[in-house]
């Protein structure tokens, strides 16, 4: 008489035509399944074996889909979704000083940030993003929105020298931001970074405080740097060295630095970032739209620098679309380097997932499909005329598919998008909030 092994009860089993775990690199698994228990990945195995081994409370069978880790948006200003398209076709400093900063001074509040962040969360979840790293005012309001949406975020403790509706000076930015961290530190989906805005808006004394806090609290330092040529020229005129070198002398270039944009880099800059183990948050669409330039990502990758992808804010991109960022990052690297092999599709998917997780210090928690990690997952349908035939699902994710092909998203094992529909956020309410803010901003 043949014996049958007892099945194990689990919360969720997801079967897919392809599973791309990202780690190890280059692996594409066909007809595999991911078992989820208590919000974590319990197993990754062939679908037939999974059916024999597990008895799931919920079974999700995805025929012609690819299952990947949830995408990670390494740099966003989520609340700026309420300023989408507000001042297009302007160079960075004119865009900031003549349009964005005045609008922010007039309108930014706790309610503005909460509503704008909620709108951004809905857009990102629908596009397969399960984690984002934010830099904006009123991080307490952003935290409330993130928890309502049920996604993961690393919220920046923003630091500037000039006043805003959130804080009066650098000391208050830090004290209020750290208080928000203390308030939400027990929330499993919320993480924090120190977020000095940029070298041109933060003093040496404040940077020294940031460095001390980063060391004491083991927090990443998330900062705009070398975004424009003018920024570097001004930095040299004021401090005698390039901004990145100034940060090195202040002890801020290290494994916890997330150097956002990093467009204008010399060979010495690249070597410094590689030697110190810093990460780069590459925002190709925003950099192109603001004519800031093309980051030398091909050279950064060759040097071994960890790179993640970010959208920047919707005001300087218009979309929080990580599929667009993967595609643009690849095409821009090939064009600017003259090397069609630069940043292959697998590397770009790594940048959009595990690269971002590593930059945030969250690679033990998310960024790849591995046993023990949080079940932050995204399913993409390749069963469409626009994605047929499919010779390589990895290549298709970058060059053919888009966020419109995302069907299902899970965060910590909880379904947030199912069959293309948001489950916990209501479009009519979000659109109503957006209309109210548009009426105010447009006055």
Short mmCIF file of C-alpha atoms in Angstrom, two decimals, residues 99-273:
data_model
loop_
_atom_site.label_atom_id
_atom_site.label_comp_id
_atom_site.label_asym_id
_atom_site.label_seq_id
_atom_site.Cartn_x
_atom_site.Cartn_y
_atom_site.Cartn_z
CA UNK A 99 7.22 77.19 -9.44
CA UNK A 100 7.57 74.23 -7.08
CA UNK A 101 8.92 75.88 -3.94
CA UNK A 102 6.36 78.73 -4.07
CA UNK A 103 3.53 76.23 -4.57
CA UNK A 104 4.80 74.13 -1.68
CA UNK A 105 5.08 77.14 0.61
CA UNK A 106 1.47 78.00 -0.15
CA UNK A 107 -0.17 74.57 -0.07
CA UNK A 108 1.89 71.91 1.73
CA UNK A 109 0.26 70.75 4.96
CA UNK A 110 -0.43 67.52 6.81
CA UNK A 111 -3.57 67.00 4.72
CA UNK A 112 -1.77 67.78 1.45
CA UNK A 113 0.95 65.23 2.18
CA UNK A 114 -1.46 62.57 3.37
CA UNK A 115 -3.72 62.87 0.32
CA UNK A 116 -0.86 63.18 -2.16
CA UNK A 117 0.97 60.19 -0.69
CA UNK A 118 -2.21 58.10 -0.76
CA UNK A 119 -2.65 58.97 -4.44
CA UNK A 120 0.97 57.96 -5.07
CA UNK A 121 0.58 54.70 -3.18
CA UNK A 122 -2.39 53.76 -5.35
CA UNK A 123 -0.43 54.50 -8.52
CA UNK A 124 2.63 52.61 -7.36
CA UNK A 125 0.79 49.54 -6.09
CA UNK A 126 -1.15 49.27 -9.34
CA UNK A 127 2.22 49.35 -11.13
CA UNK A 128 3.80 46.58 -9.07
CA UNK A 129 5.71 48.72 -6.57
CA UNK A 130 5.65 47.29 -3.05
CA UNK A 131 8.30 49.54 -1.43
CA UNK A 132 9.29 53.16 -1.95
CA UNK A 133 11.82 55.51 -0.38
CA UNK A 134 10.31 58.92 0.20
CA UNK A 135 11.74 62.38 0.82
CA UNK A 136 9.17 65.00 1.78
CA UNK A 137 7.71 67.16 4.51
CA UNK A 138 5.23 65.88 7.12
CA UNK A 139 6.52 62.28 7.22
CA UNK A 140 3.87 61.55 9.86
CA UNK A 141 1.18 62.23 7.25
CA UNK A 142 3.03 60.07 4.74
CA UNK A 143 3.22 57.27 7.33
CA UNK A 144 -0.55 57.38 7.83
CA UNK A 145 -1.12 57.12 4.07
CA UNK A 146 1.35 54.27 3.64
CA UNK A 147 -0.27 52.26 6.42
CA UNK A 148 -3.72 52.85 4.96
CA UNK A 149 -2.48 51.65 1.57
CA UNK A 150 -0.76 48.63 3.12
CA UNK A 151 2.57 48.99 1.35
CA UNK A 152 6.16 49.28 2.54
CA UNK A 153 8.04 52.58 2.70
CA UNK A 154 11.28 54.09 3.92
CA UNK A 155 10.32 57.59 4.99
CA UNK A 156 12.93 60.33 4.92
CA UNK A 157 13.65 62.57 7.89
CA UNK A 158 14.04 65.64 5.68
CA UNK A 159 16.65 68.23 6.64
CA UNK A 160 16.98 71.75 5.22
CA UNK A 161 18.39 75.03 6.51
CA UNK A 162 15.39 77.13 5.45
CA UNK A 163 11.88 77.06 6.92
CA UNK A 164 8.82 75.30 5.57
CA UNK A 165 5.35 74.53 6.84
CA UNK A 166 6.88 71.43 8.49
CA UNK A 167 9.83 72.93 10.36
CA UNK A 168 11.61 76.22 11.03
CA UNK A 169 15.28 75.22 10.86
CA UNK A 170 17.60 72.22 10.65
CA UNK A 171 17.33 71.43 14.35
CA UNK A 172 13.55 71.30 14.19
CA UNK A 173 13.56 69.21 11.00
CA UNK A 174 15.69 66.64 12.81
CA UNK A 175 13.83 66.69 16.12
CA UNK A 176 10.38 66.45 14.52
CA UNK A 177 11.51 63.78 12.07
CA UNK A 178 13.06 61.65 14.80
CA UNK A 179 9.86 61.99 16.83
CA UNK A 180 7.90 60.59 13.87
CA UNK A 181 10.33 57.68 13.70
CA UNK A 182 9.82 56.99 17.39
CA UNK A 183 6.05 57.13 16.94
CA UNK A 184 5.99 54.59 14.10
CA UNK A 185 9.04 52.45 14.88
CA UNK A 186 6.93 49.40 15.73
CA UNK A 187 5.18 49.35 12.35
CA UNK A 188 6.68 46.46 10.36
CA UNK A 189 6.05 48.12 6.98
CA UNK A 190 7.64 51.45 7.90
CA UNK A 191 11.36 52.16 7.78
CA UNK A 192 13.23 55.46 7.97
CA UNK A 193 16.17 57.27 6.43
CA UNK A 194 17.93 60.53 7.21
CA UNK A 195 17.22 62.75 4.23
CA UNK A 196 19.29 65.95 4.02
CA UNK A 197 17.96 67.54 0.85
CA UNK A 198 21.23 68.31 -0.98
CA UNK A 199 24.71 69.74 -0.40
CA UNK A 200 23.55 73.17 -1.57
CA UNK A 201 20.74 73.36 1.02
CA UNK A 202 22.51 71.86 4.07
CA UNK A 203 25.43 73.26 6.10
CA UNK A 204 28.55 71.46 7.27
CA UNK A 205 27.38 71.65 10.87
CA UNK A 206 24.06 70.01 10.01
CA UNK A 207 25.80 67.34 7.93
CA UNK A 208 27.96 66.50 10.95
CA UNK A 209 24.82 65.97 13.02
CA UNK A 210 23.34 63.82 10.28
CA UNK A 211 26.48 61.70 10.16
CA UNK A 212 26.40 61.18 13.95
CA UNK A 213 22.72 60.24 13.92
CA UNK A 214 23.20 57.87 10.99
CA UNK A 215 25.94 56.07 12.88
CA UNK A 216 24.04 55.97 16.18
CA UNK A 217 20.72 54.83 14.68
CA UNK A 218 22.12 52.80 11.75
CA UNK A 219 20.01 54.70 9.22
CA UNK A 220 20.64 55.23 5.50
CA UNK A 221 21.40 58.78 4.36
CA UNK A 222 19.20 59.60 1.36
CA UNK A 223 20.33 62.75 -0.48
CA UNK A 224 20.26 64.49 -3.88
CA UNK A 225 23.81 64.87 -5.15
CA UNK A 226 25.52 65.91 -8.40
CA UNK A 227 22.18 66.32 -10.13
CA UNK A 228 23.24 69.26 -12.31
CA UNK A 229 26.46 70.81 -13.56
CA UNK A 230 25.47 74.14 -11.95
CA UNK A 231 25.19 72.47 -8.56
CA UNK A 232 28.78 71.27 -8.84
CA UNK A 233 30.10 74.65 -10.01
CA UNK A 234 28.37 76.39 -7.11
CA UNK A 235 29.72 73.81 -4.68
CA UNK A 236 33.27 74.34 -5.87
CA UNK A 237 32.87 78.13 -5.69
CA UNK A 238 31.54 77.94 -2.12
CA UNK A 239 33.55 75.10 -0.62
CA UNK A 240 36.57 74.70 -2.89
CA UNK A 241 35.77 71.07 -3.79
CA UNK A 242 33.12 69.08 -5.61
CA UNK A 243 30.05 68.30 -3.45
CA UNK A 244 30.82 64.57 -3.27
CA UNK A 245 34.34 65.30 -2.05
CA UNK A 246 32.91 67.69 0.54
CA UNK A 247 30.66 64.90 1.78
CA UNK A 248 33.62 62.52 1.91
CA UNK A 249 35.54 64.95 4.10
CA UNK A 250 32.50 65.18 6.37
CA UNK A 251 32.40 61.39 6.71
CA UNK A 252 29.14 60.90 4.83
CA UNK A 253 30.30 58.75 1.92
CA UNK A 254 29.91 55.16 3.05
CA UNK A 255 27.73 52.05 2.80
CA UNK A 256 24.69 53.89 4.18
CA UNK A 257 24.78 56.69 1.57
CA UNK A 258 22.09 56.69 -1.12
CA UNK A 259 23.42 59.21 -3.65
CA UNK A 260 20.31 60.28 -5.55
CA UNK A 261 20.72 61.20 -9.23
CA UNK A 262 24.56 61.14 -9.37
CA UNK A 263 24.39 62.46 -12.92
CA UNK A 264 27.68 64.36 -13.17
CA UNK A 265 30.39 62.02 -11.98
CA UNK A 266 34.09 61.91 -12.80
CA UNK A 267 36.12 58.71 -12.79
CA UNK A 268 37.36 59.70 -9.33
CA UNK A 269 33.79 60.17 -8.11
CA UNK A 270 32.84 56.71 -9.38
CA UNK A 271 35.90 55.16 -7.77
CA UNK A 272 35.03 56.86 -4.47
CA UNK A 273 31.46 55.58 -4.48
#
